[in-house]
Coordinates of N, CA and C in Angstrom, one line a residue:
Chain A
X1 N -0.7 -9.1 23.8 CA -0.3 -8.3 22.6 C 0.8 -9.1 21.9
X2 N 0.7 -9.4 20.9 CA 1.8 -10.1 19.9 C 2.8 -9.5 19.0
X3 N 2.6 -8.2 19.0 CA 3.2 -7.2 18.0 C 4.7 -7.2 18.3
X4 N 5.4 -6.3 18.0 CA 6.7 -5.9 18.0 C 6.6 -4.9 19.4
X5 N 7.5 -5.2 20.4 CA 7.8 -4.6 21.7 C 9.0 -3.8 22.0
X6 N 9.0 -2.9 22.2 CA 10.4 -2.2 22.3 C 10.5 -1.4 23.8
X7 N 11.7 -1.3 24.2 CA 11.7 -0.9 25.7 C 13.1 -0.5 26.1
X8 N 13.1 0.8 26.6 CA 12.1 1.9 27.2 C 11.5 2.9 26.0
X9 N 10.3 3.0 26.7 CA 9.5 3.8 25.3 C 10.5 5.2 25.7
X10 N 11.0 5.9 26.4 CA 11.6 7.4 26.2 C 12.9 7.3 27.3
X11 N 14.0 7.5 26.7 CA 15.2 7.6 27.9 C 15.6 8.9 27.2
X12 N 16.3 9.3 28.7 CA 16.6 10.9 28.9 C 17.9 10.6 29.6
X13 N 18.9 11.1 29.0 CA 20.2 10.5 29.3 C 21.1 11.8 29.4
X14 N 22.4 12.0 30.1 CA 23.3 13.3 29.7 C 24.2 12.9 28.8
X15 N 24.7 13.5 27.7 CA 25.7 13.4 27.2 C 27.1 12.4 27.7
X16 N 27.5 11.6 26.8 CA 28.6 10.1 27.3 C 28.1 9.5 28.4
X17 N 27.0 9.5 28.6 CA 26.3 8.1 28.6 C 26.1 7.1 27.8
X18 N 26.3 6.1 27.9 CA 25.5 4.7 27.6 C 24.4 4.5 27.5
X19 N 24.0 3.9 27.0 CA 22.3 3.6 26.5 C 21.8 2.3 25.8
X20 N 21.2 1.6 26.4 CA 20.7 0.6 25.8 C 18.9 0.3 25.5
X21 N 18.7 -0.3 24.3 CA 17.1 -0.5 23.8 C 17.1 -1.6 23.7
X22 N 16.0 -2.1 24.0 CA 15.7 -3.8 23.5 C 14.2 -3.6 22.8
X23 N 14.6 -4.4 21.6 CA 13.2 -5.0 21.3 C 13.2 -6.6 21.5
X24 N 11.4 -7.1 21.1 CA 11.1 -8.2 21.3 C 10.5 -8.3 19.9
X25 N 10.7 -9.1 19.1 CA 9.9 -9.1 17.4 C 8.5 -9.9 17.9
X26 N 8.1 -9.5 16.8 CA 6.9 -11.0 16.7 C 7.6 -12.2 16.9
X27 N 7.1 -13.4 17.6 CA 7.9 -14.5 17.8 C 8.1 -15.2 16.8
X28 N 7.5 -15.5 15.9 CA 7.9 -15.9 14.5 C 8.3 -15.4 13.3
X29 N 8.8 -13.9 13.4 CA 9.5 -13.5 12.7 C 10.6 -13.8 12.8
X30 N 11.6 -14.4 11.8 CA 13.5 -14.5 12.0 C 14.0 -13.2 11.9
X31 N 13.6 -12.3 10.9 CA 14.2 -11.2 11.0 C 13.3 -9.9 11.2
X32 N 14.6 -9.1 12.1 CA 14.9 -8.0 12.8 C 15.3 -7.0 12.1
X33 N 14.7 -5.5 12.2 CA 15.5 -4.5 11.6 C 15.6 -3.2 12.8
X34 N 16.7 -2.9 12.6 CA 16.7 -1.1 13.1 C 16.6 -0.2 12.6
X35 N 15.7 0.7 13.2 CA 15.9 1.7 11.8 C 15.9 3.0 13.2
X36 N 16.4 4.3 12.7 CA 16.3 5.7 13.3 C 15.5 7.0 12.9
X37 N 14.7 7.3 13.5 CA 14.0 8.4 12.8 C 13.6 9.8 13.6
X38 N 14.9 10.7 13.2 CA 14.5 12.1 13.7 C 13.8 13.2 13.2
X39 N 13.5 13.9 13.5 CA 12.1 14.8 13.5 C 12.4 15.5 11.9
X40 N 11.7 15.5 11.6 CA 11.0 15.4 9.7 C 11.5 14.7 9.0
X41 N 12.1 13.9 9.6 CA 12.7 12.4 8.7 C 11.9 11.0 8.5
X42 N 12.2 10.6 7.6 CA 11.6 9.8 7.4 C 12.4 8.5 8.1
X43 N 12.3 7.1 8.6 CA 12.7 6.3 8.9 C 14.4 5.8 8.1
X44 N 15.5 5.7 9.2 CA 16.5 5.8 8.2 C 16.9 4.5 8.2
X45 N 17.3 3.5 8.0 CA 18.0 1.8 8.1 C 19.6 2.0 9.0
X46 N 19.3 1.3 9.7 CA 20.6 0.8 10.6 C 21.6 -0.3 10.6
X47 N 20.3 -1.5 11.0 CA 21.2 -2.6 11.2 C 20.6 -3.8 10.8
X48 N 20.1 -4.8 10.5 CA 19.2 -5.9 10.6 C 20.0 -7.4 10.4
X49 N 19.3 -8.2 11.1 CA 19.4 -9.5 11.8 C 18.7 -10.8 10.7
X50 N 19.1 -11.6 10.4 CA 18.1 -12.9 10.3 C 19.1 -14.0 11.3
X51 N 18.1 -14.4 11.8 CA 18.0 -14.9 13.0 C 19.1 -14.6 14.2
X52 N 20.2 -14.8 14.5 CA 21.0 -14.3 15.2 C 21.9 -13.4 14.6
X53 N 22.1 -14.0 12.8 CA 23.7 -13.0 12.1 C 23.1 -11.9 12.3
X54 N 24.1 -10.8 12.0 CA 24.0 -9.6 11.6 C 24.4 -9.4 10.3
X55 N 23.6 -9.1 9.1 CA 23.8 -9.1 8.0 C 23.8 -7.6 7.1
X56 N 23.4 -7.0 7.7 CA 23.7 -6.0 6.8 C 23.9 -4.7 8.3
X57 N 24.8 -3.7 7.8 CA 25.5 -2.5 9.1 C 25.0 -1.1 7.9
X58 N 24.1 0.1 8.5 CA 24.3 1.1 6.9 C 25.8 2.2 7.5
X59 N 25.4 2.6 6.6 CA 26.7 3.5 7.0 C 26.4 5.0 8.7
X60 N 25.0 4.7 8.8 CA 24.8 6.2 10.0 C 25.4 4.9 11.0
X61 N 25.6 3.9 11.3 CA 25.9 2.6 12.6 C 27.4 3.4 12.5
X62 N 27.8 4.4 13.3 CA 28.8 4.5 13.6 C 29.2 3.4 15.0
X63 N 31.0 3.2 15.3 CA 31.9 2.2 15.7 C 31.1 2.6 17.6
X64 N 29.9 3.7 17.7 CA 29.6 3.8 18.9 C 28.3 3.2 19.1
X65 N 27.7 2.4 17.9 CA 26.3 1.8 18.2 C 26.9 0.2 18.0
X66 N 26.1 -0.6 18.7 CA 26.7 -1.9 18.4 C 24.9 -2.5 18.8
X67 N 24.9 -3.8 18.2 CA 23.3 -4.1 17.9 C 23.7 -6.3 18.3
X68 N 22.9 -6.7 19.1 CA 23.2 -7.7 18.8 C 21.6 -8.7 19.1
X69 N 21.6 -10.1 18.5 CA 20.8 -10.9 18.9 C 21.3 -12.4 19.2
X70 N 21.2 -12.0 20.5 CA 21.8 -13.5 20.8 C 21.6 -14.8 20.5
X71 N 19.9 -14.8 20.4 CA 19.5 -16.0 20.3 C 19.0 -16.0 19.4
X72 N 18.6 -15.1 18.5 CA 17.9 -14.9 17.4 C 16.2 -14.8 17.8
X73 N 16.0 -14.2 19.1 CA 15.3 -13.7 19.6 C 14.8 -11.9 19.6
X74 N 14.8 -11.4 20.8 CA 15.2 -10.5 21.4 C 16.3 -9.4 20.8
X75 N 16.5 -8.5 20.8 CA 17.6 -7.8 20.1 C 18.1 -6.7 21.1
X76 N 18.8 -6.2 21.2 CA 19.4 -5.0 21.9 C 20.2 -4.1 21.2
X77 N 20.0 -2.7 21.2 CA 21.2 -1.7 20.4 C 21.6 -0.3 21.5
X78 N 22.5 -0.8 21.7 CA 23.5 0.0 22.5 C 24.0 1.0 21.7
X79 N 24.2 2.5 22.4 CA 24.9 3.9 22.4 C 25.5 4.1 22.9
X80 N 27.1 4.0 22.8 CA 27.9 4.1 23.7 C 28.5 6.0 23.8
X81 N 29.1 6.3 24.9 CA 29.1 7.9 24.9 C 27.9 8.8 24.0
X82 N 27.2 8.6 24.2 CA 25.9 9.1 23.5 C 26.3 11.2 23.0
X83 N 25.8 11.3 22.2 CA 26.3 12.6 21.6 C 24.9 13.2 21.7
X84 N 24.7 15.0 21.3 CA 23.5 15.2 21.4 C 22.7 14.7 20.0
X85 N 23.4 14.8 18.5 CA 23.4 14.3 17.6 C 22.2 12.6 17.8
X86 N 22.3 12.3 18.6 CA 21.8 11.2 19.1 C 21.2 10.8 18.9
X87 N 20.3 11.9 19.7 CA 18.4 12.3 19.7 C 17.7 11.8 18.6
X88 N 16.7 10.8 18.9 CA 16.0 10.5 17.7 C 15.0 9.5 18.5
X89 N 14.1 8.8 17.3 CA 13.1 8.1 18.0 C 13.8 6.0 17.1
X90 N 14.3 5.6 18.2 CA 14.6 4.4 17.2 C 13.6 3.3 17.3
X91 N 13.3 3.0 16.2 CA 12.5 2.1 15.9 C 13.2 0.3 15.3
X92 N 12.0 -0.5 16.1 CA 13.0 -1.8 15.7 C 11.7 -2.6 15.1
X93 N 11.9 -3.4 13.9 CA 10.4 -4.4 12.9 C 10.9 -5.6 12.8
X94 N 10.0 -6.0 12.6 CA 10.5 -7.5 12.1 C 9.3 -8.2 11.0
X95 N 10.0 -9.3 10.5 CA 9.2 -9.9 9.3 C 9.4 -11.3 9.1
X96 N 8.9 -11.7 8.1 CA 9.1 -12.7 8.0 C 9.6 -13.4 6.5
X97 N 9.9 -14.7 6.8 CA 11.2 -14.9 5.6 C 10.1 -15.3 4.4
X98 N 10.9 -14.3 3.4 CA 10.4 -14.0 1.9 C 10.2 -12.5 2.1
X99 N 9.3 -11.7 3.4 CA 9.3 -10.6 3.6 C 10.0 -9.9 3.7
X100 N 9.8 -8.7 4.2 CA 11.3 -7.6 5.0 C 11.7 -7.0 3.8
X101 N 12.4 -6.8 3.4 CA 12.8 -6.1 2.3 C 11.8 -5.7 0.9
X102 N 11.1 -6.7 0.6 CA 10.0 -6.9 -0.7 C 8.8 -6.4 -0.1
X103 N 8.4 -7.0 1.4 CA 7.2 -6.7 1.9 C 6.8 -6.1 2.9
X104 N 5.9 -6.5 4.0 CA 5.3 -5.6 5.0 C 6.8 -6.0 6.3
X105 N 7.1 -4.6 6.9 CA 7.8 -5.2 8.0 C 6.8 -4.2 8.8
X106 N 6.6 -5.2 10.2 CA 6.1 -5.1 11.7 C 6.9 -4.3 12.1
X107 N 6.3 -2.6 12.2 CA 7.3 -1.8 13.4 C 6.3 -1.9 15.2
X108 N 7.6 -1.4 15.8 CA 7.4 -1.2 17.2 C 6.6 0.3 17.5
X109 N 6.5 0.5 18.5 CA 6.5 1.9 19.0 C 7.1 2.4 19.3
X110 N 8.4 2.3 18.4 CA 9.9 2.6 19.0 C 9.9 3.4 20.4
X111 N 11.7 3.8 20.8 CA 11.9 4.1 21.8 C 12.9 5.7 21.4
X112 N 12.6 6.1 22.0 CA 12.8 7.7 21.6 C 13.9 8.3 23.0
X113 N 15.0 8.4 22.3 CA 16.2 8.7 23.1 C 16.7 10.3 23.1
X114 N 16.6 11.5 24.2 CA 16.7 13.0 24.3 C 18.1 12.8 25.0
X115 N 19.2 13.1 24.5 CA 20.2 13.4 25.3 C 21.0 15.0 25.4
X116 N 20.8 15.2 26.7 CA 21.0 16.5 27.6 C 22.5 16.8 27.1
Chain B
X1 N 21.8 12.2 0.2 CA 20.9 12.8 -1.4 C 19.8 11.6 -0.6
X2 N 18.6 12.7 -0.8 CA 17.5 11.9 -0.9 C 16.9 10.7 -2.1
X3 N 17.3 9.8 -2.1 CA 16.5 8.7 -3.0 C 15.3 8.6 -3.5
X4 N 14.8 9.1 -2.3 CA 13.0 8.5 -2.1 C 12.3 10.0 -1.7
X5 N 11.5 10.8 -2.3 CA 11.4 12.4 -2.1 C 10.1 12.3 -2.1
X6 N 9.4 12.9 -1.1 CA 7.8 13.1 -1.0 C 7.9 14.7 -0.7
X7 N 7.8 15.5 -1.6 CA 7.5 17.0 -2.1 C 6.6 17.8 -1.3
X8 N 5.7 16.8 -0.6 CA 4.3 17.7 0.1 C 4.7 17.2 1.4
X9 N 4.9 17.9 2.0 CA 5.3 17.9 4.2 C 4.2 17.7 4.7
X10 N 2.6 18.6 4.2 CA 1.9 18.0 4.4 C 0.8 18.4 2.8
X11 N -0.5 17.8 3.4 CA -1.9 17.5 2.6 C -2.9 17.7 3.2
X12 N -4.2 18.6 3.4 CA -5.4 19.0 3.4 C -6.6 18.7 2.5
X13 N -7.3 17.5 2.8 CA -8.4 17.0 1.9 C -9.8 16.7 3.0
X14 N -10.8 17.2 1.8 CA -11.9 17.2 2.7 C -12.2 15.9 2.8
X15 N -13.4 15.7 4.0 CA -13.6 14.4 4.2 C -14.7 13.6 2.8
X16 N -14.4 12.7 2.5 CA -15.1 12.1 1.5 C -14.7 12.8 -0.1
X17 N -13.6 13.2 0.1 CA -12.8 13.6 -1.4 C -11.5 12.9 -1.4
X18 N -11.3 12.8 -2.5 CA -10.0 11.9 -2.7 C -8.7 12.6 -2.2
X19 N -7.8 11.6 -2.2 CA -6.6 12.3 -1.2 C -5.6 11.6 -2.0
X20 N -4.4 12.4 -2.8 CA -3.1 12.1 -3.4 C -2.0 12.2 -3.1
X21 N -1.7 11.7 -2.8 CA 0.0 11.5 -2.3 C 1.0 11.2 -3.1
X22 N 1.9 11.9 -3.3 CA 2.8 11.7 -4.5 C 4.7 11.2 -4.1
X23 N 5.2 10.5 -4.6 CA 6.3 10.1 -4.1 C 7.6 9.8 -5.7
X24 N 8.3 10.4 -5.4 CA 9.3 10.1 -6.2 C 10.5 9.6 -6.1
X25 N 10.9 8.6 -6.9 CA 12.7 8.2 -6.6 C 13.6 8.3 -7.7
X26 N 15.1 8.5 -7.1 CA 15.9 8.4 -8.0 C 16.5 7.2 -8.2
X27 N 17.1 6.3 -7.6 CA 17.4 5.0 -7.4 C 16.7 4.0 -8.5
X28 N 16.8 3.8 -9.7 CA 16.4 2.8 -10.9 C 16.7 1.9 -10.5
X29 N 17.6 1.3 -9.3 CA 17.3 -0.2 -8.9 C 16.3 -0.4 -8.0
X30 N 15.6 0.3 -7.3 CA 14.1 0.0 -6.7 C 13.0 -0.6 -7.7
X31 N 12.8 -1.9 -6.6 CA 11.7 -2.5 -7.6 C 10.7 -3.2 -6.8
X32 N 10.7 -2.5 -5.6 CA 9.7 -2.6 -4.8 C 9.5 -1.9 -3.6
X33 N 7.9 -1.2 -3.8 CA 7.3 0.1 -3.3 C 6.6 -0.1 -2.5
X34 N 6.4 0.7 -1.4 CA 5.4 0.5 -0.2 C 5.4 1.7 0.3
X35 N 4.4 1.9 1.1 CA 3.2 2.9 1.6 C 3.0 2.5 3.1
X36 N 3.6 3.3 4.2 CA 3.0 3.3 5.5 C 2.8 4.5 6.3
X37 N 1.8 4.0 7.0 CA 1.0 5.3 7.7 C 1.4 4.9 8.9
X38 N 1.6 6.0 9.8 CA 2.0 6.6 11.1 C 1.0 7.5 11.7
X39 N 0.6 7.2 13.1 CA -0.4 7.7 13.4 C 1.2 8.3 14.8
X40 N 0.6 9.4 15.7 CA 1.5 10.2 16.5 C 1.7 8.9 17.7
X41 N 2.9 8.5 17.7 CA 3.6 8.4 19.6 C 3.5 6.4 19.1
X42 N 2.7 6.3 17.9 CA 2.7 5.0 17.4 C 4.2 4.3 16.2
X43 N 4.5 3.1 16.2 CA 5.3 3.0 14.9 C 4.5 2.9 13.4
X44 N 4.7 3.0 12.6 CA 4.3 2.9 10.9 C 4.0 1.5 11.0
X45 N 2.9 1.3 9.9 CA 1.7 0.3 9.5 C 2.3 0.0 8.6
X46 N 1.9 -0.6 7.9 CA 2.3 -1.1 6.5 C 0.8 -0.8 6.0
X47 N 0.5 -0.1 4.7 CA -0.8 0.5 3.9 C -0.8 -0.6 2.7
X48 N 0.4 0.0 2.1 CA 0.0 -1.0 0.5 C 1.2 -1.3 -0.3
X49 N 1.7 -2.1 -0.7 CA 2.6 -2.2 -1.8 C 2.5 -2.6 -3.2
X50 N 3.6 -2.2 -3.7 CA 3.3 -2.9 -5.3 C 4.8 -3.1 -5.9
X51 N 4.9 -4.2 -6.8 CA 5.9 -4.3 -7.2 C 6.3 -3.4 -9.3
X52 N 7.4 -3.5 -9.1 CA 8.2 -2.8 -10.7 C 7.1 -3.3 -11.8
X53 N 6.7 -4.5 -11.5 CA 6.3 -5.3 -13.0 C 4.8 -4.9 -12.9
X54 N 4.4 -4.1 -12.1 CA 2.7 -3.9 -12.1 C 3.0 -2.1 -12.4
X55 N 1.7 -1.4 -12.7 CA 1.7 0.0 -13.1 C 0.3 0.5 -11.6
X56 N -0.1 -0.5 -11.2 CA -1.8 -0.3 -10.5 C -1.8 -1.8 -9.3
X57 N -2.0 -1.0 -7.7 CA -2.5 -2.0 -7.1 C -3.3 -1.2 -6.2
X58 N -4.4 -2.4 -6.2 CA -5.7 -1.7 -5.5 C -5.8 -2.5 -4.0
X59 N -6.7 -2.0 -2.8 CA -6.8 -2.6 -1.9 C -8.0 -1.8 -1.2
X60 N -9.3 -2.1 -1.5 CA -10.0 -1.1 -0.6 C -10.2 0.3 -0.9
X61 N -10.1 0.8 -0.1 CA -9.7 2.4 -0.4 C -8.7 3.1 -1.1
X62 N -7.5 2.3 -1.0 CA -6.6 2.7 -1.3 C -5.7 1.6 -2.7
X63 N -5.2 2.7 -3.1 CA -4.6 2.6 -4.9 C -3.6 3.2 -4.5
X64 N -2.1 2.5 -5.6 CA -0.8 3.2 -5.6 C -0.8 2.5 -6.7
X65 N -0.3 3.2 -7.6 CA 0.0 3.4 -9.0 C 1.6 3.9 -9.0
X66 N 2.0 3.5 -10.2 CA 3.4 3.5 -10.0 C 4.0 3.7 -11.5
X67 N 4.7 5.3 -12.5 CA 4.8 5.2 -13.6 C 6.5 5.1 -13.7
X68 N 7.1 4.4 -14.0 CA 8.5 3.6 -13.9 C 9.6 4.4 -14.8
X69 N 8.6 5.1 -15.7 CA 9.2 5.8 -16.3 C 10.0 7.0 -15.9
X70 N 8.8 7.6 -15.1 CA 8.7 9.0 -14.9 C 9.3 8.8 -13.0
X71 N 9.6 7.4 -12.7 CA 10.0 7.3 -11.6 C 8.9 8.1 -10.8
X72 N 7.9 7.9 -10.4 CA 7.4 8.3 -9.7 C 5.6 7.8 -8.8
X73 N 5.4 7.6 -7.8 CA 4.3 6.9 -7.6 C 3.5 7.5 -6.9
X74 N 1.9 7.1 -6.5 CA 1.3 7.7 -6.2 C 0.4 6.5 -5.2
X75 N -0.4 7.7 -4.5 CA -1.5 6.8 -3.6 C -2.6 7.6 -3.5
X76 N -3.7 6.8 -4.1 CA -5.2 7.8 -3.7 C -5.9 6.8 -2.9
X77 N -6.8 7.7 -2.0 CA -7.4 7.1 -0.9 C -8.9 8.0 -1.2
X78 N -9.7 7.1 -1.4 CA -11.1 7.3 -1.8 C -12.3 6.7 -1.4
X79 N -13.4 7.2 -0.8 CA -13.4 8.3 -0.2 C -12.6 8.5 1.2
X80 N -11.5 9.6 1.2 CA -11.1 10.2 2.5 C -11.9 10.1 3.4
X81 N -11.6 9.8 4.9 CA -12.1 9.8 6.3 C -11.3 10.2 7.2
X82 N -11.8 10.8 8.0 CA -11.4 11.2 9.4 C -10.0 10.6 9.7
X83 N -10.3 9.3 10.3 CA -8.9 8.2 10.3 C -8.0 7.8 9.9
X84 N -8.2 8.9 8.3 CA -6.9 8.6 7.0 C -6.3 9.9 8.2
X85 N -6.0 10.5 8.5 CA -5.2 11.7 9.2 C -4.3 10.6 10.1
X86 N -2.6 11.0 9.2 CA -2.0 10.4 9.8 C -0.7 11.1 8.6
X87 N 0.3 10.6 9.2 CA 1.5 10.5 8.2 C 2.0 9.6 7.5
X88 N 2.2 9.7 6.3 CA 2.4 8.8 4.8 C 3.7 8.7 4.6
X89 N 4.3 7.2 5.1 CA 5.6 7.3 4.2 C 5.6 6.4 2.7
X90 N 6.4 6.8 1.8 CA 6.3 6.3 0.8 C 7.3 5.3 1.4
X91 N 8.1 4.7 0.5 CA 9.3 3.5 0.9 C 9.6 2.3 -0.6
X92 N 11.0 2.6 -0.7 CA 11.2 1.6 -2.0 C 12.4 0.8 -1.4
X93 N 12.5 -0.1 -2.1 CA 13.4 -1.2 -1.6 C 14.0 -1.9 -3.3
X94 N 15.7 -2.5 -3.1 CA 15.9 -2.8 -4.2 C 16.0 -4.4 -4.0
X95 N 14.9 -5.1 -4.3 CA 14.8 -6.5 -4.0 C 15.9 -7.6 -4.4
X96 N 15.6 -7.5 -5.6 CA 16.9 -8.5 -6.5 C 18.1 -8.6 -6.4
X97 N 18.3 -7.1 -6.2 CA 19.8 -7.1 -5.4 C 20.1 -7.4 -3.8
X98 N 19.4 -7.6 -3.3 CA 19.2 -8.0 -2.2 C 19.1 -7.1 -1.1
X99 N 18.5 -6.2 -1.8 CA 17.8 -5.0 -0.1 C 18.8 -5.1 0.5
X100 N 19.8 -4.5 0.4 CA 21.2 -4.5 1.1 C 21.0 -3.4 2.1
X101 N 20.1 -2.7 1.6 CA 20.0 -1.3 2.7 C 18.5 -1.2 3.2
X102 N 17.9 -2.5 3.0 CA 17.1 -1.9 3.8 C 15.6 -1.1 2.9
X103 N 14.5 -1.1 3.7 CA 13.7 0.1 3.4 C 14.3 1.5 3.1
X104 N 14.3 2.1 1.6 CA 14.6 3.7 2.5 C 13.3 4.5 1.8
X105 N 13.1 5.2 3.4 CA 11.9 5.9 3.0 C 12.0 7.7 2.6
X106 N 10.9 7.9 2.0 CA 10.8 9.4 2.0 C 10.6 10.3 3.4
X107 N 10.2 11.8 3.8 CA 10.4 12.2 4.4 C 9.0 12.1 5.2
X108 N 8.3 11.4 4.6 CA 6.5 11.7 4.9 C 5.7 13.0 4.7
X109 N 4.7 12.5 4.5 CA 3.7 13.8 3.9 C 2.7 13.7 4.9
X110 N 2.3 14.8 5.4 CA 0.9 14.5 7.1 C 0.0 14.8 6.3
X111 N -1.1 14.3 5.9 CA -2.4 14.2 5.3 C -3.4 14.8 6.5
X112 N -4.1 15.5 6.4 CA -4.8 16.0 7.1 C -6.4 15.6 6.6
X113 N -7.3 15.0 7.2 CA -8.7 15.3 6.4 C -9.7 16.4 7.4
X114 N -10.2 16.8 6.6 CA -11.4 18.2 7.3 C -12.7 17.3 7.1
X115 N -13.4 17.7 8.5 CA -14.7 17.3 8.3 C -15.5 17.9 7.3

């Protein structure tokens, strides 16, 4: 399967916990996006990547989410003290350069985070 | 404040009748529109897009038309099937300026089709 991979598809966490998600893009995508989506929402924007920078933060990335790509691979976005506020299903795409913003971005099956 | 406003939560169309989906924005720096479907426990597809300088783009089944004036666009899916049952997000993006934010989508509309 070549698609966009994200992992763990469902964590169940208690409240100030820590939390970490990884995705895996399509391998030939440079850029990465995060996005968050809770129940009758529509997909909201987070964080996104071309190739390792971090180039654009929106304003819901509060100073307890931190998002990184090391190698301009792989991505990871950590919750730190996790709130119940939390809860949501996050989703991570990727695309390719000229795309992403103008055009089709690759989502995952995101990973859907319930905190107790 | 919602940007990007899809009015119908959900839609009920028989099978083999046309299916409308309506989407509106306020944001006049959006100048490129897209359409994804969500099926349950899955992430969103990418359906169809169209850019500011066109009013009509076709693909198959599906048409989004887009009146710039009236800020507002649309998607018909003709003839409806079974498999269109899914959830519709609309999605605008402000290209030129450099998509600084990103996709932002509407709230989605769940399209239902009846045999």
């Amino acid at each position: 399967d070549t698609g966009v991979s994200q992992d763990p598809r469902h964590k169940i966490t208690k409240r100030g916990q820590n939390v970490t998600f990884r995705c895996d893009p399509i391998s030939e995508h440079n850029r990465l996006y995060w996005y968050r989506q809770t129940l009758g929402q529509g997909p909201e924007f987070l964080t996104y990547f071309q190739n390792e920078a971090q180039l654009e933060k929106s304003r819901l990335l509060s100073d307890r989410f931190s998002a990184e790509r090391p190698k301009g691979s792989f991505s990871t976005l950590e919750i730190q003290r996790t709130e119940q506020g939390d809860s949501a299903m996050y989703l991570c795409a990727s695309s390719l350069p000229g795309q992403g913003y103008a055009g089709e971005l690759f989502f995952g099956e995101g990973s859907r985070l319930t905190v107790l | 404040d919602q940007q990007v406003k899809q009015n119908s939560p959900s839609l009920s169309v028989q099978e083999g009748r046309i299916s409308i989906l309506n989407c509106d924005y306020t944001n006049s720096m959006f100048d490129y529109f897209l359409w994804y479907k969500k099926y349950p426990a899955e992430g969103p597809t990418f359906l169809i897009s169209i850019s500011s300088i066109k009013d009509k783009n076709e693909d198959g089944r599906f048409t989004v038309f887009l009146n710039k004036s009236a800020k507002h666009l649309s998607l018909h899916i003709v003839p409806s099937q079974p498999g269109d049952s899914a959830v519709y997000f609309c999605a605008a993006s402000d290209v030129s300026g450099g998509g600084a934010d990103g996709l932002t989508f509407g709230k989605g509309t769940h399209l239902i089709i009846q045999p």
